[in-house]
Coordinates of C-alpha atoms in Angstrom, one line a residue:
Chain A
M1 CA 56.8 77.6 111.2
G2 CA 58.6 74.3 111.7
L3 CA 62.1 73.1 111.9
D4 CA 61.9 72.2 108.2
D5 CA 61.4 75.9 107.4
I6 CA 64.5 76.9 109.4
F7 CA 67.0 74.1 108.7
T8 CA 66.8 74.3 104.9
A9 CA 69.4 73.3 102.4
S10 CA 70.0 76.9 101.5
V11 CA 70.9 77.7 105.1
F12 CA 73.7 75.1 105.0
A13 CA 74.8 76.4 101.5
S14 CA 74.8 79.9 102.9
A15 CA 77.0 78.8 105.8
I16 CA 79.5 77.4 103.4
R17 CA 79.6 80.6 101.4
L18 CA 79.9 82.8 104.5
A19 CA 82.7 80.7 105.9
T20 CA 84.9 81.0 102.8
P21 CA 86.7 84.3 103.5
Y22 CA 87.1 83.4 107.2
I23 CA 88.7 80.1 106.3
F24 CA 91.2 81.7 103.9
A25 CA 92.1 84.5 106.3
A26 CA 92.2 82.3 109.5
L27 CA 94.3 79.6 107.9
G28 CA 96.8 82.2 106.8
E29 CA 96.8 83.7 110.3
T30 CA 97.3 80.2 111.7
F31 CA 100.6 79.8 109.8
A32 CA 101.8 83.2 111.1
Q33 CA 100.8 82.6 114.7
R34 CA 102.2 79.1 114.8
S35 CA 105.5 80.6 114.0
G36 CA 105.1 83.3 116.7
V37 CA 103.8 86.3 114.7
L38 CA 100.4 87.8 115.6
N39 CA 99.2 89.8 112.6
L40 CA 96.2 91.9 113.6
G41 CA 96.4 93.6 110.2
V42 CA 94.5 90.7 108.5
D43 CA 91.4 92.9 107.9
G44 CA 93.5 95.6 106.2
I45 CA 95.3 93.0 104.0
M46 CA 91.9 91.5 103.1
L47 CA 90.7 95.0 102.0
M48 CA 93.8 95.5 99.8
G49 CA 93.4 92.0 98.4
A50 CA 89.7 92.7 97.7
F51 CA 90.4 95.9 96.0
G52 CA 93.5 94.6 94.0
G53 CA 91.5 91.5 92.8
F54 CA 88.5 93.6 92.0
Y55 CA 90.4 96.2 90.1
A56 CA 92.3 93.7 88.0
V57 CA 89.1 92.0 87.0
H58 CA 87.4 95.3 86.4
L59 CA 90.2 96.4 84.1
A60 CA 90.3 93.1 82.3
Q61 CA 86.6 93.1 81.7
T62 CA 86.1 96.8 80.8
A63 CA 89.1 96.9 78.5
G64 CA 88.2 93.4 77.1
V65 CA 91.8 92.5 77.0
M66 CA 91.4 89.1 78.6
A67 CA 88.9 86.3 78.3
E68 CA 86.8 85.8 81.4
P69 CA 88.6 82.9 83.1
L70 CA 92.0 84.6 82.6
G71 CA 90.7 87.9 83.9
L72 CA 89.4 86.2 87.0
L73 CA 92.7 84.3 87.5
M74 CA 94.5 87.6 87.1
G75 CA 92.3 89.0 89.9
V76 CA 93.3 86.1 92.1
L77 CA 97.0 86.6 91.3
V78 CA 96.9 90.3 92.0
A79 CA 95.2 89.6 95.4
L80 CA 97.8 87.1 96.3
I81 CA 100.7 89.4 95.3
V82 CA 99.1 92.4 97.1
G83 CA 98.4 90.3 100.2
G84 CA 101.9 88.8 100.1
L85 CA 103.5 92.2 99.9
M86 CA 101.6 93.4 102.9
G87 CA 102.4 90.3 104.8
L88 CA 106.1 90.9 103.9
A89 CA 105.8 94.4 105.2
M90 CA 104.3 93.1 108.4
A91 CA 107.2 90.6 108.7
F92 CA 109.7 93.3 108.2
V93 CA 108.2 95.5 110.9
S94 CA 107.7 92.7 113.4
V95 CA 110.6 90.3 112.7
T96 CA 113.5 92.6 111.4
L97 CA 112.5 95.8 113.3
K98 CA 111.1 93.8 116.2
A99 CA 108.3 96.2 116.7
K100 CA 105.4 95.4 119.0
Q101 CA 103.2 93.0 116.9
G102 CA 99.9 94.2 118.2
I103 CA 100.6 97.8 117.4
S104 CA 102.2 97.1 114.0
G105 CA 99.3 94.9 113.1
I106 CA 96.8 97.7 113.8
G107 CA 99.0 100.0 111.6
V108 CA 98.8 97.5 108.8
Y109 CA 95.1 97.3 109.2
L110 CA 94.7 101.1 109.1
F111 CA 97.0 101.4 106.1
G112 CA 95.0 98.8 104.2
L113 CA 91.7 100.4 105.1
G114 CA 92.8 103.9 104.1
L115 CA 94.7 102.9 100.9
S116 CA 92.0 100.6 99.6
E117 CA 89.5 103.4 100.0
L118 CA 91.8 106.0 98.5
L119 CA 92.6 103.9 95.4
F120 CA 88.9 103.0 95.0
Q121 CA 87.9 106.7 95.1
Q122 CA 90.7 107.6 92.6
W123 CA 90.6 104.7 90.2
V124 CA 87.0 103.5 90.2
G125 CA 84.7 106.1 91.8
T126 CA 81.2 104.7 92.3
P127 CA 80.5 101.0 93.1
K128 CA 80.6 98.9 90.0
S129 CA 80.0 95.2 89.6
V130 CA 82.2 92.7 87.8
A131 CA 81.4 89.2 86.5
G132 CA 82.9 87.2 89.2
F133 CA 83.6 83.5 89.6
P134 CA 80.4 81.7 88.5
R135 CA 78.8 79.0 90.5
I136 CA 79.9 75.6 89.2
S137 CA 77.3 73.0 88.3
F138 CA 78.7 69.4 88.5
P139 CA 77.1 66.8 86.3
I140 CA 74.8 64.6 88.4
L141 CA 76.2 65.9 91.7
T142 CA 74.5 69.3 91.6
D143 CA 71.2 67.6 90.9
I144 CA 71.2 65.4 94.0
P145 CA 68.4 66.6 96.2
I146 CA 69.5 68.7 99.2
L147 CA 73.1 67.6 99.1
G148 CA 73.5 69.1 95.6
E149 CA 72.4 72.5 96.7
I150 CA 74.5 72.4 99.9
F151 CA 77.8 71.1 98.5
F152 CA 77.9 71.2 94.7
H153 CA 76.8 74.6 93.6
H154 CA 79.4 77.0 94.7
N155 CA 82.1 79.1 93.0
L156 CA 85.7 77.9 92.6
L157 CA 87.1 79.9 95.4
V158 CA 84.8 78.2 97.9
Y159 CA 86.2 74.8 97.0
V160 CA 89.8 76.2 97.1
A161 CA 89.2 77.5 100.6
F162 CA 87.9 74.1 101.9
A163 CA 90.7 72.2 100.0
L164 CA 93.2 74.3 101.8
V165 CA 92.1 73.1 105.2
P166 CA 93.5 69.5 105.1
L167 CA 96.4 70.8 103.0
S168 CA 97.3 73.3 105.8
A169 CA 97.0 70.6 108.4
F170 CA 99.2 68.4 106.4
V171 CA 101.9 71.1 105.9
L172 CA 101.9 72.0 109.5
N173 CA 101.9 68.5 110.9
R174 CA 103.5 66.3 108.4
T175 CA 106.2 68.3 106.6
T176 CA 109.7 69.6 107.5
F177 CA 108.5 73.1 106.8
G178 CA 105.6 72.6 109.3
L179 CA 108.0 71.2 111.9
M180 CA 110.2 74.3 111.5
I181 CA 107.1 76.6 111.9
R182 CA 106.0 74.8 115.0
A183 CA 109.5 74.8 116.5
V184 CA 110.1 78.5 115.8
G185 CA 106.7 79.3 117.4
Q186 CA 107.2 77.1 120.4
N187 CA 110.9 77.4 121.1
P188 CA 112.8 79.7 118.8
E189 CA 116.1 79.3 120.7
A190 CA 116.1 75.5 120.2
A191 CA 115.1 75.9 116.6
D192 CA 117.9 78.4 116.1
A193 CA 120.4 76.0 117.8
M194 CA 119.3 73.3 115.3
G195 CA 120.1 75.6 112.4
V196 CA 116.6 76.8 111.6
S197 CA 116.5 80.5 110.6
V198 CA 113.8 81.9 112.9
A199 CA 113.6 85.1 110.8
R200 CA 113.3 83.3 107.5
V201 CA 110.5 81.0 108.8
R202 CA 108.6 83.9 110.3
Y203 CA 109.0 85.9 107.1
A204 CA 107.6 82.9 105.1
T205 CA 104.6 82.3 107.3
T206 CA 103.7 86.0 107.6
T207 CA 103.9 86.3 103.8
I208 CA 101.8 83.2 103.3
G209 CA 99.3 84.6 105.8
G210 CA 99.2 87.9 103.9
M211 CA 98.6 86.0 100.6
L212 CA 95.7 84.0 102.1
A213 CA 94.3 87.2 103.6
G214 CA 94.5 88.8 100.2
L215 CA 92.7 85.8 98.7
A216 CA 90.1 86.1 101.4
G217 CA 89.4 89.7 100.3
A218 CA 89.2 88.6 96.7
S219 CA 86.8 85.9 97.6
L220 CA 84.4 88.7 98.5
S221 CA 85.1 91.1 95.7
I222 CA 85.3 88.7 92.8
A223 CA 83.4 85.6 93.9
L224 CA 80.7 86.2 96.5
I225 CA 79.7 89.9 96.1
N226 CA 81.4 90.8 92.9
L227 CA 82.1 94.5 93.6
F228 CA 84.2 96.6 95.9
Q229 CA 83.1 99.3 98.4
Q230 CA 84.9 101.1 101.1
N231 CA 85.5 98.8 104.1
L232 CA 84.0 95.9 102.2
T233 CA 85.2 93.3 104.7
A234 CA 83.3 95.0 107.6
G235 CA 85.8 93.6 110.2
Q236 CA 85.9 90.0 109.0
G237 CA 89.7 89.9 109.4
F238 CA 89.3 90.5 113.1
I239 CA 86.8 87.6 113.3
A240 CA 89.4 85.5 111.5
V241 CA 92.1 86.2 114.1
A242 CA 89.6 85.2 116.8
L243 CA 88.9 82.0 115.0
V244 CA 92.5 81.0 115.1
Y245 CA 92.3 81.2 118.9
F246 CA 89.0 79.4 118.7
G247 CA 90.5 76.6 116.8
G248 CA 93.5 76.3 119.0
W249 CA 95.9 77.0 116.2
R250 CA 94.9 73.8 114.4
P251 CA 93.6 74.2 110.8
L252 CA 90.7 71.7 111.1
A253 CA 89.4 73.2 114.3
V254 CA 89.9 76.7 112.9
A255 CA 87.8 75.8 109.8
A256 CA 85.2 74.2 112.2
G257 CA 85.0 77.5 114.1
A258 CA 84.5 79.4 110.9
M259 CA 81.7 77.0 109.9
L260 CA 80.0 77.3 113.3
F261 CA 80.1 81.1 113.2
S262 CA 78.8 81.2 109.7
F263 CA 76.2 78.6 110.3
V264 CA 74.7 80.5 113.2
N265 CA 74.8 83.7 111.1
A266 CA 73.0 82.0 108.2
L267 CA 70.5 80.5 110.6
Q268 CA 69.7 83.9 112.1
L269 CA 69.2 85.4 108.7
Q270 CA 66.8 82.5 107.7
I271 CA 64.9 82.9 111.0
K272 CA 64.4 86.6 110.4
V273 CA 63.4 86.1 106.7
I274 CA 60.7 83.6 107.5
G275 CA 59.4 86.1 110.1
A276 CA 60.2 84.6 113.5
D277 CA 59.3 87.1 116.1
I278 CA 62.7 87.7 117.7
P279 CA 64.4 91.2 118.0
S280 CA 66.9 91.5 115.1
E281 CA 69.5 92.8 117.6
F282 CA 69.5 89.5 119.4
A283 CA 69.6 87.5 116.2
V284 CA 72.6 89.6 114.9
M285 CA 74.4 89.1 118.2
A286 CA 73.9 85.3 118.2
P287 CA 77.0 84.2 116.1
Y288 CA 79.3 86.4 118.1
V289 CA 77.9 85.3 121.5
I290 CA 78.1 81.6 120.5
T291 CA 81.6 82.0 119.2
I292 CA 82.7 83.8 122.4
I293 CA 81.2 81.1 124.5
A294 CA 82.9 78.4 122.4
L295 CA 86.2 80.4 122.5
V296 CA 86.2 80.4 126.3
F297 CA 86.0 76.6 126.4
A298 CA 88.3 76.1 123.4
T299 CA 91.1 78.2 124.7
K300 CA 91.1 76.4 128.0
R301 CA 92.0 73.2 126.2
Q302 CA 94.8 74.7 124.0
E303 CA 98.1 76.1 124.7
Q304 CA 99.1 79.0 122.4
P305 CA 102.5 79.0 120.8
T306 CA 104.9 79.9 123.5
A307 CA 106.8 82.5 121.5
L308 CA 103.6 84.2 120.1
T309 CA 104.0 88.0 119.8
K310 CA 107.7 87.7 121.1
P311 CA 110.4 89.0 118.8
Y312 CA 113.4 86.7 118.7
E313 CA 116.8 87.9 119.6
R314 CA 119.7 85.4 119.4
G315 CA 121.4 85.0 122.7
E316 CA 118.6 86.5 124.9
Chain B
M1 CA 104.9 159.5 113.6
K2 CA 101.3 160.5 112.8
K3 CA 101.7 159.0 109.3
A4 CA 103.1 155.7 110.7
L5 CA 100.1 155.6 113.2
L6 CA 97.7 156.3 110.4
L7 CA 99.3 153.6 108.2
T8 CA 99.1 151.1 111.0
L9 CA 95.4 151.9 111.6
V10 CA 94.6 151.5 107.9
I11 CA 96.4 148.2 107.7
A12 CA 94.7 147.0 110.9
L13 CA 91.3 148.0 109.6
F14 CA 92.1 146.4 106.2
V15 CA 93.2 143.1 107.8
G16 CA 90.2 143.1 110.2
V17 CA 87.6 143.8 107.5
M18 CA 88.9 141.5 104.8
P19 CA 87.7 138.1 106.2
S20 CA 84.2 139.4 106.8
L21 CA 84.1 140.9 103.3
A22 CA 85.0 137.5 102.0
Q23 CA 82.3 135.8 104.0
D24 CA 79.7 138.3 102.7
D25 CA 80.6 137.5 99.1
V26 CA 80.7 133.8 99.3
F27 CA 78.3 131.5 101.1
R28 CA 80.5 128.8 102.6
V29 CA 79.2 125.4 103.8
A30 CA 81.0 122.6 105.5
A31 CA 79.5 119.1 105.9
V32 CA 80.3 115.7 107.4
A33 CA 78.7 112.5 106.1
P34 CA 79.1 109.0 107.4
S35 CA 80.0 107.2 104.2
A36 CA 81.5 108.0 100.8
T37 CA 80.3 110.6 98.5
N38 CA 79.8 107.9 95.9
D39 CA 77.9 105.4 98.0
L40 CA 74.9 105.5 95.8
A41 CA 72.9 106.3 98.9
F42 CA 72.7 108.6 101.9
S43 CA 76.0 110.5 101.7
Q44 CA 75.9 110.8 97.9
S45 CA 72.5 112.4 98.1
M46 CA 73.8 115.2 100.2
H47 CA 77.0 115.7 98.1
D48 CA 74.8 115.8 94.9
A49 CA 72.6 118.4 96.6
L50 CA 75.5 120.7 97.5
M51 CA 76.8 120.3 93.9
A52 CA 73.4 121.3 92.6
I53 CA 73.3 124.4 94.7
Q54 CA 76.7 125.4 93.6
M55 CA 75.6 125.0 90.0
Q56 CA 72.6 127.2 90.7
M57 CA 74.5 130.0 92.6
G58 CA 77.8 129.7 90.9
E59 CA 81.2 128.8 92.3
D60 CA 82.0 132.4 93.2
A61 CA 78.9 132.6 95.4
F62 CA 78.7 129.2 96.9
Q63 CA 81.6 126.9 98.1
F64 CA 81.6 123.9 100.3
D65 CA 83.9 121.5 102.1
F66 CA 82.8 117.9 102.4
Q67 CA 84.3 115.4 104.8
D68 CA 83.0 112.0 104.0
G69 CA 83.6 108.6 105.7
T70 CA 83.0 110.0 109.2
F71 CA 80.8 107.2 110.5
I72 CA 82.5 107.5 113.9
V73 CA 80.8 110.3 115.7
D74 CA 83.9 111.4 117.5
D75 CA 85.7 111.9 114.2
A76 CA 82.9 113.9 112.9
A77 CA 82.8 116.0 116.1
V78 CA 86.4 117.0 115.6
A79 CA 85.7 118.3 112.1
L80 CA 82.5 120.0 113.1
R81 CA 84.1 121.8 116.1
E82 CA 87.0 123.0 114.0
W83 CA 84.7 124.4 111.3
A84 CA 82.5 126.1 113.9
A85 CA 85.4 127.6 115.8
S86 CA 87.0 128.9 112.6
G87 CA 84.2 131.2 111.8
D88 CA 84.8 130.7 108.1
Y89 CA 81.5 128.9 107.4
D90 CA 78.0 130.3 107.0
L91 CA 76.5 126.8 107.6
V92 CA 77.8 123.6 109.1
I93 CA 76.0 120.4 108.2
A94 CA 76.1 117.2 110.2
H95 CA 74.5 114.7 107.7
G96 CA 73.5 111.7 109.8
S97 CA 71.1 111.1 112.6
Q98 CA 73.9 109.8 114.8
F99 CA 75.3 113.4 115.0
G100 CA 72.4 114.9 117.0
S101 CA 74.1 115.1 120.4
V102 CA 77.2 116.7 118.9
V103 CA 75.2 119.3 117.1
E104 CA 73.2 120.1 120.2
E105 CA 76.5 120.6 122.2
L106 CA 78.3 122.7 119.5
A107 CA 75.2 124.8 118.7
A108 CA 75.1 125.9 122.3
E109 CA 78.8 126.6 122.3
F110 CA 78.8 128.6 119.0
P111 CA 75.5 130.4 119.0
E112 CA 76.6 132.7 116.1
V113 CA 77.2 129.7 113.8
S114 CA 74.3 128.1 111.9
F115 CA 74.1 124.3 112.0
A116 CA 71.9 121.9 110.1
W117 CA 71.5 118.2 110.7
G118 CA 69.4 115.2 109.7
T119 CA 67.6 113.1 109.3
D120 CA 65.5 114.4 112.2
F121 CA 63.0 117.0 113.1
N122 CA 64.6 118.1 116.3
T123 CA 66.2 121.6 116.4
F124 CA 66.7 121.2 120.2
G125 CA 64.8 124.5 120.6
M126 CA 67.8 126.4 119.4
D127 CA 67.7 129.4 117.0
N128 CA 70.9 128.4 115.2
V129 CA 69.9 124.8 114.4
S130 CA 67.9 123.6 111.4
A131 CA 66.8 120.0 111.2
Y132 CA 65.9 118.2 108.0
T133 CA 64.4 114.8 107.2
A134 CA 62.8 112.9 104.3
A135 CA 59.3 111.5 104.2
A136 CA 60.9 108.3 102.8
D137 CA 57.7 106.4 103.4
Q138 CA 56.1 108.2 100.5
G139 CA 58.4 106.9 97.8
G140 CA 58.6 103.6 99.8
F141 CA 54.8 103.3 99.4
V142 CA 55.1 104.1 95.6
N143 CA 57.8 101.4 95.2
G144 CA 55.8 99.0 97.3
V145 CA 52.7 99.4 95.2
M146 CA 54.7 98.7 92.0
A147 CA 56.5 95.7 93.6
G148 CA 53.2 94.3 94.8
L149 CA 51.9 94.4 91.2
M150 CA 55.1 93.1 89.6
T151 CA 55.8 90.1 91.8
E152 CA 55.2 86.7 90.2
S153 CA 56.3 84.5 93.1
G154 CA 54.3 86.6 95.6
V155 CA 57.4 86.9 97.8
I156 CA 59.3 90.2 98.2
G157 CA 62.5 90.7 100.2
V158 CA 63.6 93.8 102.1
V159 CA 67.2 94.4 103.4
G160 CA 67.1 97.2 106.0
P161 CA 70.0 98.5 108.1
I162 CA 68.8 99.6 111.6
E163 CA 65.2 100.4 112.4
V164 CA 65.6 104.2 112.7
G165 CA 65.1 107.4 110.8
D166 CA 64.4 107.4 107.1
A167 CA 65.4 103.7 106.7
K168 CA 62.5 102.6 108.9
L169 CA 60.2 105.1 107.2
Y170 CA 61.1 103.7 103.8
V171 CA 60.7 100.1 104.8
D172 CA 57.4 100.7 106.6
G173 CA 56.1 102.7 103.5
F174 CA 57.2 99.9 101.2
V175 CA 55.5 97.2 103.2
A176 CA 52.3 99.3 103.3
G177 CA 52.5 99.9 99.5
V178 CA 52.8 96.1 98.8
G179 CA 49.8 95.5 101.1
A180 CA 47.8 98.1 99.3
S181 CA 48.4 96.7 95.8
N182 CA 48.7 93.0 96.6
P183 CA 47.5 91.9 100.0
E184 CA 48.3 88.3 99.2
A185 CA 52.0 89.0 98.7
T186 CA 54.5 88.2 101.5
V187 CA 57.0 90.8 102.4
N188 CA 60.0 89.4 104.4
V189 CA 62.0 92.1 106.2
V190 CA 65.5 91.7 107.5
Y191 CA 67.3 94.4 109.5
I192 CA 71.0 93.5 109.5
Q193 CA 71.8 96.1 112.3
S194 CA 74.5 97.8 110.2
F195 CA 74.5 100.6 107.6
S196 CA 77.8 99.5 106.0
D197 CA 78.1 95.7 106.3
V198 CA 78.0 94.7 102.6
P199 CA 78.8 91.0 103.1
Q200 CA 76.0 90.6 105.6
A201 CA 73.5 92.5 103.4
T202 CA 74.5 90.4 100.5
E203 CA 73.9 87.2 102.3
A204 CA 70.5 88.5 103.6
A205 CA 69.6 89.1 99.9
E206 CA 70.7 85.6 99.1
T207 CA 68.5 84.3 101.9
H208 CA 65.5 86.2 100.5
I209 CA 66.1 84.7 97.0
A210 CA 66.4 81.2 98.5
N211 CA 63.0 81.8 100.1
G212 CA 61.4 82.6 96.9
A213 CA 61.7 86.4 96.6
D214 CA 61.7 87.7 93.0
I215 CA 61.8 91.4 94.1
L216 CA 64.3 93.0 96.4
T217 CA 64.6 96.4 98.0
G218 CA 66.7 98.0 100.7
T219 CA 68.1 101.2 102.0
A220 CA 71.5 102.5 103.2
Q221 CA 75.0 102.3 101.6
M222 CA 75.3 98.5 102.1
V223 CA 72.6 97.9 99.4
V224 CA 75.3 97.6 96.8
G225 CA 75.6 93.9 97.7
P226 CA 71.8 93.1 97.5
I227 CA 71.7 94.9 94.2
A228 CA 74.4 92.6 92.8
I229 CA 72.4 89.6 94.1
A230 CA 69.3 90.8 92.4
N231 CA 71.2 91.2 89.2
E232 CA 72.7 87.7 89.4
N233 CA 69.5 86.0 90.1
G234 CA 67.2 87.8 87.7
A235 CA 65.3 89.5 90.5
R236 CA 64.1 93.2 90.3
W237 CA 65.4 95.9 92.5
F238 CA 63.6 99.0 94.0
G239 CA 66.0 101.6 95.5
T240 CA 65.9 104.7 97.6
Q241 CA 68.1 107.7 98.6
A242 CA 69.9 108.0 95.2
S243 CA 69.6 106.4 91.8
Q244 CA 71.3 103.0 91.7
A245 CA 70.3 102.4 88.1
E246 CA 73.8 102.1 86.8
L247 CA 74.8 99.4 89.3
A248 CA 71.4 97.7 89.1
Q249 CA 71.6 97.5 85.3
G250 CA 68.6 95.5 84.1
A251 CA 67.4 94.7 87.5
G252 CA 66.5 98.2 88.5
V253 CA 62.9 99.3 88.4
A254 CA 62.3 102.5 90.4
F255 CA 64.3 104.7 92.7
Q256 CA 63.2 107.3 95.2
V257 CA 65.9 110.0 94.9
Y258 CA 66.5 112.5 97.7
K259 CA 66.9 116.1 96.5
W260 CA 68.3 117.7 99.6
D261 CA 68.9 120.9 97.6
V262 CA 65.2 121.7 98.0
V263 CA 65.5 122.2 101.7
L264 CA 69.1 123.4 101.6
S265 CA 68.2 126.2 99.3
E266 CA 65.6 127.3 101.8
I267 CA 68.0 127.1 104.7
V268 CA 70.7 129.1 102.7
A269 CA 68.1 131.8 101.8
N270 CA 67.0 132.1 105.5
I271 CA 70.6 132.4 106.7
Q272 CA 71.3 135.0 104.1
A273 CA 68.2 136.9 105.4
G274 CA 69.7 136.7 108.9
D275 CA 67.7 133.8 110.2
L276 CA 70.3 131.2 111.5
G277 CA 67.9 128.3 112.1
G278 CA 65.1 127.1 114.5
Q279 CA 63.1 125.3 111.8
S280 CA 62.5 121.8 110.6
Y281 CA 62.3 120.8 106.9
E282 CA 61.1 117.8 105.2
L283 CA 61.6 116.3 101.7
T284 CA 58.3 115.1 100.2
L285 CA 57.0 114.1 96.8
A286 CA 54.8 117.2 96.9
N287 CA 57.6 119.7 97.4
G288 CA 59.9 118.0 94.9
G289 CA 62.4 116.9 97.5
L290 CA 61.6 113.4 96.7
V291 CA 61.6 112.3 93.1
M292 CA 60.8 109.0 91.6
E293 CA 63.2 107.9 88.8
F294 CA 62.5 104.8 86.7
D295 CA 64.7 102.3 85.0
A296 CA 62.1 99.8 83.8

């Protein structure tokens, strides 16, 4: 067994696939946290987005009421709406009601976990597959040896996730809206004094975060796995929250963290498949251990948004 | 005064006797299972078995409560304790090898309640505990023999959960079966260390395909992901625990189906005869507890 057997093109392609839901969810959480809202309910929102997207596609395909691309786009739309609504609920609880963000986030998670399971049991029953987003073959590009397999043979949502990384960085760092988000997360009193509505900005970012978390769930249920099952996300939303800290609240670094975590995960799967004699428990631990180690060093370099988790009360 | 006393006595007797009369008429079972009743795997196999027994005995003679999704042992323990303490059930089932220590504790605390648990052989030396398991290696071997004969690429992928219980038995039996029919074939085995992580199981299946596998198999409720991957990539799927033919569609070949009703019927009969437990039971191909279903 040589390095050629371990570092194959399929491992890199696998890492890109695995990173997709993390990138969606972590970018959304980055927006929320940069404005001062810690949403620990990401995983629950992902589950609701995954179910909503799956169910819309399932209905469209079984009833035959929509052509395939439209049905899939409907799935994406439903996931965005469901995620946005849950983000809005989180914003209401944490911004308007000023509840403890950690506790309310856990509440949102448990709500999403339970409701997605209940709706699945009632409306679908047993696991069923749908025809999800197909892998795209680009003329010439897909046929390039090694690079074609790594970069040019994924489904649409994978490309959308990676396209959102520079877009998010641009919005946060180069637009007025981004400046307002950063100001509200860093110094809400000053932002308020300058006429920025802290509540409005936080509502917007938490809703955007919810929408992207919903899309993260849909990337599993209608693009990568193409079915829904109870607790489909298996805790990926919590990893996404950790990746925001890992990336120091910067979209490019958050995506890099998602890629690192996913690459190590893909690598350990490849090592096990080709029969390396290492205990599978250690291999499964590897992505988490490496991410934690990197997190320790990463967070030393970065200051978190000063107002993170703190409800804003004018005049306090 | 005497009449009032007599009336009170009659009412007290009536109230006292009624519950036990109800228990005599209806055999009541309560069960916990770690995943959903429609998981196409472990929990569904037990739910199907209880439904089958209810069909056999009739709803007026056999009733059951089923608490699914109790993967967390502490959650299951709460339900099991409540059921045992209520005295309303003739049999309390803990369906999952992770529930052993809870059953051991509760069985000692409630010696008049009959418990069953699996998959395991251990009754803890208690007269009110039945243990059940499945010789999953038998159907695994059958599946492996067929897979070995069918593979064209000579590479077969296995997605396992954790190396314990019937999951390990199935995987070991499958590998032995491939070896018996096609010693040249390579069987790559990955244990993902989770019974329920569908995304991880899905990517493990993708990795198998990328490494040349044209046949996949796996066990536990997370196999829905690998089944979808087999379907997508034109690979064939061999299943266990329950029939996954509907989800596998064209990819499915053979499924080892658990018929827990074979051992449950025996346990119920023994309890009705006054024997609360103390025995171990096993599903095998020979006793009809394991059945091969085909979807070729």
